[in-house]
Each structure stands twice: as C-alpha cells, then as structure tokens.
Tab-separated table of C-alpha atoms in Angstrom:
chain	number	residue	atom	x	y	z
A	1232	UNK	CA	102.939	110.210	112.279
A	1233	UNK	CA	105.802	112.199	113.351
A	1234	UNK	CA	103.969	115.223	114.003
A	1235	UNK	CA	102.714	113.624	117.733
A	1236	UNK	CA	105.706	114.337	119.957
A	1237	UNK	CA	104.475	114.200	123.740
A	1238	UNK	CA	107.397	115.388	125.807
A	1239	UNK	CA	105.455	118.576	127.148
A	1240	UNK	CA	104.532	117.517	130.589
A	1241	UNK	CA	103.478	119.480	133.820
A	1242	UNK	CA	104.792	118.665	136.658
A	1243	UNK	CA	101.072	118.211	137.968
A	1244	UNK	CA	99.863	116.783	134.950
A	1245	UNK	CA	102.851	114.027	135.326
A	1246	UNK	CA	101.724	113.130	138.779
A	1247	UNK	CA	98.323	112.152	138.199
A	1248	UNK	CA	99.302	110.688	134.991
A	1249	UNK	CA	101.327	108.290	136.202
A	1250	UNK	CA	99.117	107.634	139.957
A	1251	UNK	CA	96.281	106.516	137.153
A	1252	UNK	CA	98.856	103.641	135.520
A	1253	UNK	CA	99.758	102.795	138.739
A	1254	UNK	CA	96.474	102.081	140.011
A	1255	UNK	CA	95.314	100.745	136.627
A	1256	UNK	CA	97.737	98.248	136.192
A	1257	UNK	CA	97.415	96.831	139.341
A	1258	UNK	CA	93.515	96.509	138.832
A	1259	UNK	CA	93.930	95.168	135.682
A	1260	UNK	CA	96.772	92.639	136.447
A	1261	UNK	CA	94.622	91.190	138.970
A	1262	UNK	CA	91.475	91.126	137.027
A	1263	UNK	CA	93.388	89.562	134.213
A	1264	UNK	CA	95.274	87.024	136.122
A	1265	UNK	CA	92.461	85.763	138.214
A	1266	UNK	CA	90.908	84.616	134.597
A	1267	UNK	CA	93.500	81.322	133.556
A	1268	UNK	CA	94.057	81.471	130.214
A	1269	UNK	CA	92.533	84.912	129.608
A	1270	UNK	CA	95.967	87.043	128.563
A	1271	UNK	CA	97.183	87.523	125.060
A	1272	UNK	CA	100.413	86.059	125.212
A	1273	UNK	CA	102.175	88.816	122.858
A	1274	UNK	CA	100.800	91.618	121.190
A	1275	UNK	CA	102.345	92.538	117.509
A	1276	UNK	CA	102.542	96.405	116.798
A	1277	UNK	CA	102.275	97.367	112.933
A	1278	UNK	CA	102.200	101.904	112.850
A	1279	UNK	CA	103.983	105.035	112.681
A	1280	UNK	CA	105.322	107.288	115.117
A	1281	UNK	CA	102.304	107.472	117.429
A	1282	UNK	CA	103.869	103.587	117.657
A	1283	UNK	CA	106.990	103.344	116.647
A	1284	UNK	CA	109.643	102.276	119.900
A	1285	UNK	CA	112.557	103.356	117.619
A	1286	UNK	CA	113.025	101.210	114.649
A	1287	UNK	CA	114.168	103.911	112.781
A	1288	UNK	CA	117.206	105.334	114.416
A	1289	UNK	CA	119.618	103.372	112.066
A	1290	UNK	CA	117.979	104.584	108.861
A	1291	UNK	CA	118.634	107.466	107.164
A	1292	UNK	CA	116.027	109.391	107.949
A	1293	UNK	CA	114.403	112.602	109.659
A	1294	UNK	CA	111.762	110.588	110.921
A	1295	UNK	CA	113.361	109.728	113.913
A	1296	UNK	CA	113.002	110.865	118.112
A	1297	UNK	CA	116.712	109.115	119.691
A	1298	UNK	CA	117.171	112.464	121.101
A	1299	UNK	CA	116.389	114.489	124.363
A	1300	UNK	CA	114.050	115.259	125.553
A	1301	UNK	CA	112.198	112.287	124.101
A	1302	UNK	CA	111.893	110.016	127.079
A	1303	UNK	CA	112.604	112.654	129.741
A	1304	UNK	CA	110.103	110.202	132.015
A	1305	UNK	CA	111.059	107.088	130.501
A	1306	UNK	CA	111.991	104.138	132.945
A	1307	UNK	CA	114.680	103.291	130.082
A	1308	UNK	CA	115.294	106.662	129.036
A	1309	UNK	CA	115.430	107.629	125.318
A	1310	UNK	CA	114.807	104.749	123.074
A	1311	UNK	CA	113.302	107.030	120.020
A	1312	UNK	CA	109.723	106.742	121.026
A	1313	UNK	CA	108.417	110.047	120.426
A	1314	UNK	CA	106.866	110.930	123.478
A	1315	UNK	CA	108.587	111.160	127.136
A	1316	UNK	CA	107.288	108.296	128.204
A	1317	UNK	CA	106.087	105.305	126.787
A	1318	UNK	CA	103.532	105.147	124.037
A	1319	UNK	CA	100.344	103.915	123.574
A	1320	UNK	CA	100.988	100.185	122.850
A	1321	UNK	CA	103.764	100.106	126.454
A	1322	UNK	CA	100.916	100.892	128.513
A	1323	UNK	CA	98.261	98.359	126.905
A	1324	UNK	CA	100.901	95.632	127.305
A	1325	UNK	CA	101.320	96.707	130.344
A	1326	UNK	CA	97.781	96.540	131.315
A	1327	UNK	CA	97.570	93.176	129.780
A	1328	UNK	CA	100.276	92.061	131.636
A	1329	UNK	CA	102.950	92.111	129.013
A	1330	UNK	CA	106.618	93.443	129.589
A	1331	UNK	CA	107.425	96.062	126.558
A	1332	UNK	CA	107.077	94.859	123.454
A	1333	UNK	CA	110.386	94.162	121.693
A	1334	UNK	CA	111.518	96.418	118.967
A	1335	UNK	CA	111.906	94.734	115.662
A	1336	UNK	CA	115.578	96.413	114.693
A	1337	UNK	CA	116.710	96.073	118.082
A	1338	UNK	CA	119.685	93.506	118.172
A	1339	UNK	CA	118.390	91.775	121.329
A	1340	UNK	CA	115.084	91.112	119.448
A	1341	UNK	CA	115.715	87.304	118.734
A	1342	UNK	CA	115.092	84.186	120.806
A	1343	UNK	CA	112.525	83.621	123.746
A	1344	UNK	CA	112.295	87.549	123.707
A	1345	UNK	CA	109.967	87.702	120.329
A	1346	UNK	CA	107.691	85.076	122.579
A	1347	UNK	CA	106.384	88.660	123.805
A	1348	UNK	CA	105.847	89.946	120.545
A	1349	UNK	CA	107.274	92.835	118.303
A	1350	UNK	CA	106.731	96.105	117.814
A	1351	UNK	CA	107.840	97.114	113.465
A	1352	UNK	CA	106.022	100.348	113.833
A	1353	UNK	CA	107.754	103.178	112.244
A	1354	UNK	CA	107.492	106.843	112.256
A	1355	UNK	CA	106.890	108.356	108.984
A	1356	UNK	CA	105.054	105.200	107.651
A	1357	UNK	CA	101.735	104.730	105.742
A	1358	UNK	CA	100.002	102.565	103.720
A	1359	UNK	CA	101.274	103.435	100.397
A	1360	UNK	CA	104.813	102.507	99.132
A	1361	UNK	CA	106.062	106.865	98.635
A	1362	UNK	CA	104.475	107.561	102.145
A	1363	UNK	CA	107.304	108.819	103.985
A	1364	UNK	CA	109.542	109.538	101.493
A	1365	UNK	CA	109.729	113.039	101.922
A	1366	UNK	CA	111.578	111.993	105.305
A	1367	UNK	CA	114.084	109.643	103.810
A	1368	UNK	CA	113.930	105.851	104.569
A	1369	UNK	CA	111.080	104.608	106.402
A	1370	UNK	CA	109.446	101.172	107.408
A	1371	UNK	CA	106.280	101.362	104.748
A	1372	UNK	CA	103.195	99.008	106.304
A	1373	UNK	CA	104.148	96.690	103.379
A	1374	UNK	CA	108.189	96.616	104.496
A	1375	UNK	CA	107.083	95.663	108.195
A	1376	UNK	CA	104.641	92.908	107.148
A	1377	UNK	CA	107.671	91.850	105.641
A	1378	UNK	CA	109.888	92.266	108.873
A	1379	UNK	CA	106.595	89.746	110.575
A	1380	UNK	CA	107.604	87.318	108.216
A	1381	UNK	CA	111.262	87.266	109.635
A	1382	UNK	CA	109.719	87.097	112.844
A	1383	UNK	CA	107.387	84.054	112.016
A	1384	UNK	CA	110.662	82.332	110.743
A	1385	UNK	CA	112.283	82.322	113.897
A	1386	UNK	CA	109.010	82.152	115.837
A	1387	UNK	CA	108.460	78.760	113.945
A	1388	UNK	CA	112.325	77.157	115.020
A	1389	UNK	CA	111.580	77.790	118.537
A	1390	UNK	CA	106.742	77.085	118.717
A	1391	UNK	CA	107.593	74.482	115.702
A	1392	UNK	CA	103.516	73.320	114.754
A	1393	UNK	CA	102.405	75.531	117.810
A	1394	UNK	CA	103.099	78.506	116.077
A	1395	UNK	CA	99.706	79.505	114.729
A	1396	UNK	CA	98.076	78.465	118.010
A	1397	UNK	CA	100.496	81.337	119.338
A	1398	UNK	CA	99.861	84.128	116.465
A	1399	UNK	CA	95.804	82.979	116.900
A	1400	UNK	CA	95.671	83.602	120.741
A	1401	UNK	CA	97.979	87.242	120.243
A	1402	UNK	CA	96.909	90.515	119.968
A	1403	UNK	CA	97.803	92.530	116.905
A	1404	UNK	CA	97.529	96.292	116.974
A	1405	UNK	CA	97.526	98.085	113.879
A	1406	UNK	CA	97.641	101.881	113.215
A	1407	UNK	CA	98.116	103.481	109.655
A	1408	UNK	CA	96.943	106.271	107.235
A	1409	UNK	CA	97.512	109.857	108.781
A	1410	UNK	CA	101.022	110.243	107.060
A	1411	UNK	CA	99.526	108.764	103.515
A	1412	UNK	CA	97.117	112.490	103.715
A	1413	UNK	CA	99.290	114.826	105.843
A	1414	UNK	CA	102.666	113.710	104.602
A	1415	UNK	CA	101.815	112.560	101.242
A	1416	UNK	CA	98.387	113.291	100.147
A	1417	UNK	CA	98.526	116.992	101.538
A	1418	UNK	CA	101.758	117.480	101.566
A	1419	UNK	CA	103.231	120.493	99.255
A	1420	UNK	CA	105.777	117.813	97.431
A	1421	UNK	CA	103.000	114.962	96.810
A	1422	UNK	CA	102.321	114.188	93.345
A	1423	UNK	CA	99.836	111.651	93.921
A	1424	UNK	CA	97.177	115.197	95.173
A	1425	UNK	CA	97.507	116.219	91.481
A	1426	UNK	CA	96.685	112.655	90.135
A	1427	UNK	CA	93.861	111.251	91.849
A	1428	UNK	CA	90.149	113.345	93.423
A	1429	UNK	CA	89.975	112.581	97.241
A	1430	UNK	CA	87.200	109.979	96.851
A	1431	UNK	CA	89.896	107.646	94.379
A	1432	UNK	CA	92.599	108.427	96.509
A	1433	UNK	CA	90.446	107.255	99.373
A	1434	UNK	CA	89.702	104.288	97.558
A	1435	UNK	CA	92.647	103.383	96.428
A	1436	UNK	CA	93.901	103.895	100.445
A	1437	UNK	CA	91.167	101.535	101.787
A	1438	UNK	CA	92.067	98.974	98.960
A	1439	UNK	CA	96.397	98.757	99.764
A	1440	UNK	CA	95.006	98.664	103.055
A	1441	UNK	CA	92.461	95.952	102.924
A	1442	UNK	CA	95.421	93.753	101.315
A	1443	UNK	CA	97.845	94.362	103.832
A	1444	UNK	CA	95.326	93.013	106.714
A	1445	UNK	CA	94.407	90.324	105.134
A	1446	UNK	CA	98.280	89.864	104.583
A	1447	UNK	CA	98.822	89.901	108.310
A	1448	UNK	CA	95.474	87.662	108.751
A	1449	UNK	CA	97.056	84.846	106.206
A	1450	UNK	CA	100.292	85.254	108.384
A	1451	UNK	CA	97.845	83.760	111.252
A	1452	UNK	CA	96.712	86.833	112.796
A	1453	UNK	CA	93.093	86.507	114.272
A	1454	UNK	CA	92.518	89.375	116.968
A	1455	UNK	CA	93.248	92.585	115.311
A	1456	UNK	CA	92.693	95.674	116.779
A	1457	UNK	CA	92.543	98.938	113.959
A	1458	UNK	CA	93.065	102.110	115.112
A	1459	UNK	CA	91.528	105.349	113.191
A	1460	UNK	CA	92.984	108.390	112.499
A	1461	UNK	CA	92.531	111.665	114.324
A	1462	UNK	CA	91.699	114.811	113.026
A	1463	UNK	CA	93.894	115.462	110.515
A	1464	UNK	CA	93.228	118.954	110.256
A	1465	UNK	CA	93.882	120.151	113.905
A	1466	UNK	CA	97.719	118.949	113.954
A	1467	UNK	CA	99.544	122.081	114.156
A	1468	UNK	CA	101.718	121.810	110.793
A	1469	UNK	CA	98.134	121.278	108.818
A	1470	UNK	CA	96.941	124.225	110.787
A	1471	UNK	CA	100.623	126.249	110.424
A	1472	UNK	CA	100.379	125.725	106.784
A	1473	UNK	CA	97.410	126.972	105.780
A	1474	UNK	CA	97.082	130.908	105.138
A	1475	UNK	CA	94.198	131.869	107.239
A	1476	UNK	CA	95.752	133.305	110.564
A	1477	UNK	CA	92.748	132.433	113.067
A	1478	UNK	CA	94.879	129.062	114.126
A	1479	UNK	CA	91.250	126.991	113.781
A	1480	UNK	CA	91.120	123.226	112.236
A	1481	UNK	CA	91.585	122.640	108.920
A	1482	UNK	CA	87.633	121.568	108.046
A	1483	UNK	CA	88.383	119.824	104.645
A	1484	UNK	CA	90.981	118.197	106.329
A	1485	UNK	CA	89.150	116.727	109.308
A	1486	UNK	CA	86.321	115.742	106.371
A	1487	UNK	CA	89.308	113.737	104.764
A	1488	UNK	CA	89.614	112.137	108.530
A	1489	UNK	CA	86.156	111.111	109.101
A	1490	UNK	CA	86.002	109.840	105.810
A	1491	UNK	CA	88.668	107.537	106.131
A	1492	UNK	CA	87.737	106.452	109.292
A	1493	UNK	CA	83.729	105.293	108.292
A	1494	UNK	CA	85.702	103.468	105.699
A	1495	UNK	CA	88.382	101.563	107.919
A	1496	UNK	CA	85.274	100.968	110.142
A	1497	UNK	CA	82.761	99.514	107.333
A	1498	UNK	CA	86.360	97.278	105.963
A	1499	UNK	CA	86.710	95.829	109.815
A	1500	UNK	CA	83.353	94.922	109.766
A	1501	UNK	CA	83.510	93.277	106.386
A	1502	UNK	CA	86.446	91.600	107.065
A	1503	UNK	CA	84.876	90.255	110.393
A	1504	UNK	CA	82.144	88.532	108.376
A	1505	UNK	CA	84.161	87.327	105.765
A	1506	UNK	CA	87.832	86.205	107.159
A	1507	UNK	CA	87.285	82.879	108.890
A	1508	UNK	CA	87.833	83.083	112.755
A	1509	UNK	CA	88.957	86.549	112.681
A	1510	UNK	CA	87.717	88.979	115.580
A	1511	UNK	CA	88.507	92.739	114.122
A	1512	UNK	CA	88.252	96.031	116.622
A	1513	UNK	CA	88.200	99.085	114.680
A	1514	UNK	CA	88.624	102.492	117.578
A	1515	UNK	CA	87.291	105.579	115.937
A	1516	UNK	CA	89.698	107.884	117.981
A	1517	UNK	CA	88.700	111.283	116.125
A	1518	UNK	CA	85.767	112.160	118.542
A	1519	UNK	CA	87.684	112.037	121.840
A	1520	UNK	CA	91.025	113.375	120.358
A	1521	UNK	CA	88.847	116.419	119.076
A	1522	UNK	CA	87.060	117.066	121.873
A	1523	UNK	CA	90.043	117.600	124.106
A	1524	UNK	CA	91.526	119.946	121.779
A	1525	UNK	CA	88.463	122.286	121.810
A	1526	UNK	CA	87.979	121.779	125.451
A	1527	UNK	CA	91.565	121.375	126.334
A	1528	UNK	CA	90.262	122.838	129.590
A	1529	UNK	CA	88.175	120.373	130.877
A	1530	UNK	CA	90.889	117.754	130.962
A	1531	UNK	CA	93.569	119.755	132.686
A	1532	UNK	CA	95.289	121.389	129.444
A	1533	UNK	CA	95.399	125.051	130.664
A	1534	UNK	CA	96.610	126.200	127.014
A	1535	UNK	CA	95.391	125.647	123.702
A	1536	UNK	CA	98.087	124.628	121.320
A	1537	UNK	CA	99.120	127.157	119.160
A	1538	UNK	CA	99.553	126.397	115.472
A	1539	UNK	CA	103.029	127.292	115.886
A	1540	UNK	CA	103.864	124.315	118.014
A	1541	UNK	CA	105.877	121.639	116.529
A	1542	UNK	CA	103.953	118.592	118.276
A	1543	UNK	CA	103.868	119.637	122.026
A	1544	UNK	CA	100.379	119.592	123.194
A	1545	UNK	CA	99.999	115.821	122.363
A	1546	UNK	CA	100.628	114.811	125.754
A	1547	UNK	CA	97.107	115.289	126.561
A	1548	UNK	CA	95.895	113.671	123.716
A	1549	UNK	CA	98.043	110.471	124.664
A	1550	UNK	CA	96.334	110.791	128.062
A	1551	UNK	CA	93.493	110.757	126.582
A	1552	UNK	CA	93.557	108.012	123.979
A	1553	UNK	CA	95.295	105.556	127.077
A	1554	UNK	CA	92.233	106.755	128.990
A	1555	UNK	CA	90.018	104.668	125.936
A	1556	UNK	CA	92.407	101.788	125.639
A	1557	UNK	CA	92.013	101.479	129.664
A	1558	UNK	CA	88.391	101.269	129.292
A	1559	UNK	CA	88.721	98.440	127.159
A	1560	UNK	CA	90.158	96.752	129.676
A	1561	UNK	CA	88.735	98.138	132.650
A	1562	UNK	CA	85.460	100.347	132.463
A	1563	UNK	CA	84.424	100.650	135.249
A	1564	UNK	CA	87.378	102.595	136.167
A	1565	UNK	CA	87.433	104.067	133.070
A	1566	UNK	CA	86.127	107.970	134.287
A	1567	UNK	CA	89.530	109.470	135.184
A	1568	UNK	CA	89.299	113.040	134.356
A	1569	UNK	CA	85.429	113.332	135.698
A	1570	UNK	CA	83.536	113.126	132.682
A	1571	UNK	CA	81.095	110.653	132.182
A	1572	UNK	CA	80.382	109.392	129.150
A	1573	UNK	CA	79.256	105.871	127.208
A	1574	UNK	CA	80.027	104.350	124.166
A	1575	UNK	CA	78.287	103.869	120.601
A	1576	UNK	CA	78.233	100.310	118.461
A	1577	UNK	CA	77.983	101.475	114.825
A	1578	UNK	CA	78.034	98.166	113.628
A	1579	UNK	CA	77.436	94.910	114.951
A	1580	UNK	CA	81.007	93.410	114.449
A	1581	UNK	CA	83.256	96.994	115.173
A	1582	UNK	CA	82.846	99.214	117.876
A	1583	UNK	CA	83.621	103.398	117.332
A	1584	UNK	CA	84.523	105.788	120.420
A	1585	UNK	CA	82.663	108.464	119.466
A	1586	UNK	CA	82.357	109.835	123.041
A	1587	UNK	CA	84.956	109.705	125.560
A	1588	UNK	CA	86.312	107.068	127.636
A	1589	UNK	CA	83.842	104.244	128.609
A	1590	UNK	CA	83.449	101.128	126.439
A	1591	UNK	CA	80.704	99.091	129.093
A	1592	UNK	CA	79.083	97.863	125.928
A	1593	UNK	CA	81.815	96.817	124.020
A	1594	UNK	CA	83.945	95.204	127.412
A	1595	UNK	CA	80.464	93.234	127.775
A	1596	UNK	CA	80.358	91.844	124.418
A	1597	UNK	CA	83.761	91.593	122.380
A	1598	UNK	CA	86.533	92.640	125.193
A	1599	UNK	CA	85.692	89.436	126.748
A	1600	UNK	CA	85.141	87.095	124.297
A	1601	UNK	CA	88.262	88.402	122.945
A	1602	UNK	CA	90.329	87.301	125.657
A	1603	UNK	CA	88.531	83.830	127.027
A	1604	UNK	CA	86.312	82.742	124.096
A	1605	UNK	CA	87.527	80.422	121.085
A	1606	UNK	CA	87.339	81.946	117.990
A	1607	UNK	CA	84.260	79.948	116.870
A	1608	UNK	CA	82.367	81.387	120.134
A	1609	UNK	CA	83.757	85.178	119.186
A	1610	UNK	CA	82.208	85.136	115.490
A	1611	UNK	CA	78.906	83.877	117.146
A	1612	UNK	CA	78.511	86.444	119.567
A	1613	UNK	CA	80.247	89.165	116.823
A	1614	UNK	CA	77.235	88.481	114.428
C-alpha cells in the first residue's frame, strides 16, 4: 500500500517509541534465547509498501520511498522503506532475534545472507496481476512467489536435502489485498469495478489468493502468518476522494474491509485443517488500526489526520500494529500505551485482534507451539 508513509514523528512520540523497542527486544531476546531451539531461523516477507524494504527503487515506477525524509530515524538511513524507521517486519525480526531481513533486489542478497531470509515485498502490489499498474512496474504477489523460487534455488546449493527442514522451521509473513480495492478495485481508472459486483470481485480475490498460499505452502512453507487489511475507507486519499466534505470514513469502504478480512480469516482456518503440517495465523488488524484513528487521543496522537494528508498520520498506526506483533511475542508486556485490553479466538485454528494489544490466549496456545512444537504437535493442539 503506498498510501502508509510514517515519517511524521514527534520528537516525544520518537522517544518513547523507541525506549519501548529497546526494552522489548531485550525481554524478548532473552526469553527467546533461554528456549534452545525455539527461534525461527529466517522469516520470508511476501507484501506491499506497509512491507516493502525497497525492492522497487530500480523499477520504473511511482511506487517507490528512496527519498528523504523516508528513513529520517533509520539506523541505515533511507533504504525506500516507507516509513522513517523500520517497518513492521524489522522490528518482529528483531524481536525474534533476527538481523534485518535481506531485500530480495538488493545485490548483496546472495550467499549465507538469504540464511536470514528475504524480504520480496513491494509497494504497490496486490493479489491480482493489473494491481499496481496504475503506478508503473510493480512486484505482483504472483511475480515475488516467483522471486522465492530464485531464492529456494540458491537456498538448495548451499542447505542441499536440509532445505525444507529450513523453509519448515521459518516464519513466513504475508500481507496483501488493500491495493487490489483502493488502487484497483476503487480506483477511478479500474476497469475490473465496472465488470464484476463486490461479492464476485471478493470472490474472485479470496480465490488468486488461496492459490498463491498454497503456492508458497508447496514451496515448503509451514508457519504462515496472514495479515488483514485495515480500514480501507479511513486512508486519507479514500477519504480525499470522495465528495462529502465532513473528512469521516468511507463506510462502504470499511464494509469492503471487514469483508475481506472474515474471508482471509475463514481461508486460514481452512487451510489449517486441510494443508498437511501447516500452522496458519491470520491478524485481523482493522479493529485496533480503527480505534486509534477515532481516538487518536488516547494513544498520544494530539491531531486527527486530515483527509488532506498524503500518508502522515500512519506513524501511530505503525506504533500501534508493532504494539500487537509485540504481544505475540511478549504479552505480558504487551500494555504500552495504558490500555488494557484482551484478545478474541474466532476460530479454533486463527486468532483475530479485534481489541487492542494483548494476545494471552493466543501466546498460550499457538505462539508457543509455533516456535518449540513439531508440526504434528501444532495441528493437535490447533484443532
């Protein structure tokens, strides 16, 4: 999605952000390392620009951040992540006790240093093949599946028959399907709006997408993590667009989001049951991201966005959203900001975030079979 820029940082606001990874990673470093055997040993990053560590500053494209201030606060400076730090997936390595993940176009990607994994995620990206288009080229979710096959290739020279024991014990972190409705779908140019009702075009999302992960699952991918999509209709060029002046969510919009969402949810669960060995994680990340932008106050924010902002007030929502991914790892220190809150399991075999930041439930039941259990022993305790 390249509508989630998050270079607009107090001063303030940067200070406790970064105290919190401090302390974090430290907790979680030790927690993890004390547990032999218990770390992923590479996570593999399939997304768009929420993702995306800047595989696309070669292309020809507008979907691209290798410009200031993007990574104003970076330790490596700008890299075309769009945010001024790093992005969601740095600071989960990091809590997991993985250096950055490599980017897939970046030269130096090659040898020992794809043993850490790599990051294909590119902004502008969806699901469907003409997602992105509008912005020139783009990685498409079926393009960097193929870019994981390069990477299995040379994975394979170096693991030889170890390499699915290596892809089985990773983590793989997959987030698609805003751009296919806000830069395809709903998008002014789209053709495929005047060709299929919402439900079909739903359907037909669910089913590219339902091929691609099983794709990535035949590649030897068996802890996948799915991220939803938040709501679509509160990014300020949805609300910029639309004619009615009060600057308030889209509502058919955010319907299109929570839609989607039940669906990726209900597909995670399916393929749990069904894909042999697989453990799927499916974060519903609409509640929390919503919340925070209608009480923007309660989290520090001391301005709503205005619909006139090209992308600057998702720094708090990245706050946010590391704030869930943190309580996978660590709930009990999962109540940064004050608010106390616990977590929902809408099915047995995915969990959904549908309040804040703590995941006790989940942690107790899939976080840590994930990381020590065989897979046999996961799909037991999944159900």
């Amino acid at each position: 999605m390249i509508f989630f820029h998050c270079y607009y940082l107090p001063p303030s606001f940067s200070w406790h952000f970064k105290t919190m990874w401090i302390i974090a990673t430290i907790l979680v470093l030790s927690k993890i390392n004390s547990n032999e055997g218990a770390q992923f040993p590479a996570m593999f990053v399939f997304g768009d620009s929420l993702l995306d560590p800047g595989n696309n500053n070669n292309l020809l494209t507008l979907a691209k951040a290798n410009y200031f201030p993007n990574g104003i606060d970076f330790s490596i400076g700008t890299t075309g992540r769009y945010c001024n730090g790093g992005t969601l997936v740095d600071h989960l390595g990091k809590l997991l006790g993985l250096p950055f993940v490599p980017t897939f176009k970046n030269p130096s990607t090659n040898g020992s240093n794809i043993l850490k994994g790599v990051n294909y995620a590119s902004a502008g990206a969806g699901i469907l093949w003409d997602t992105g288009l509008i912005f020139g080229d783009v990685f498409t979710m079926d393009e960097q599946i193929q870019n994981f096959k390069k990477t299995i290739e040379d994975l394979s020279l170096m693991l030889g028959n170890k390499t699915t024991d290596f892809l089985g014990r990773s983590l793989f972190f997959i987030s698609m399907g805003a751009n296919d409705y806000i830069n395809n779908y709903l998008h002014p140019l789209a053709w495929r709006y005047k060709k299929y009702p919402i439900v079909a075009y739903e359907q037909l999302l669910i089913q590219e997408y339902s091929r691609q992960i099983k794709d990535i699952y035949d590649l030897g991918a068996r802890k996948i993590f799915v991220s939803g999509v938040p709501p679509l209709g509160c990014i300020p060029n949805q609300i910029g667009g639309n004619n009615d002046s009060s600057g308030e969510c889209i509502r058919s919009s955010n319907r299109m989001a929570v839609s989607y969402n039940n669906q990726v949810s209900m597909l995670a669960g399916e393929l749990n049951a069904t894909l042999a060995g697989a453990s799927f994680l499916f974060w519903n990340n609409y509640k929390p991201v919503y919340d925070i932008i209608h009480n923007y106050s309660l989290y520090e924010v001391h301005n709503k966005c205005p619909s006139s902002c090209v992308g600057g007030c998702a720094i708090f929502l990245l706050k946010l959203m590391l704030n869930d991914l943190l309580s996978l790892i660590l709930p009990e220190k999962s109540n940064v900001s004050g608010k106390t809150s616990t977590a929902t399991l809408s099915r047995p075999s995915t969990f959904d975030l549908y309040v804040d930041f703590s995941l006790q439930t989940f942690f107790t039941v899939r976080i840590t079979v994930i990381l020590s259990k065989s897979d046999d022993d996961a799909r037991i305790i999944a159900g």
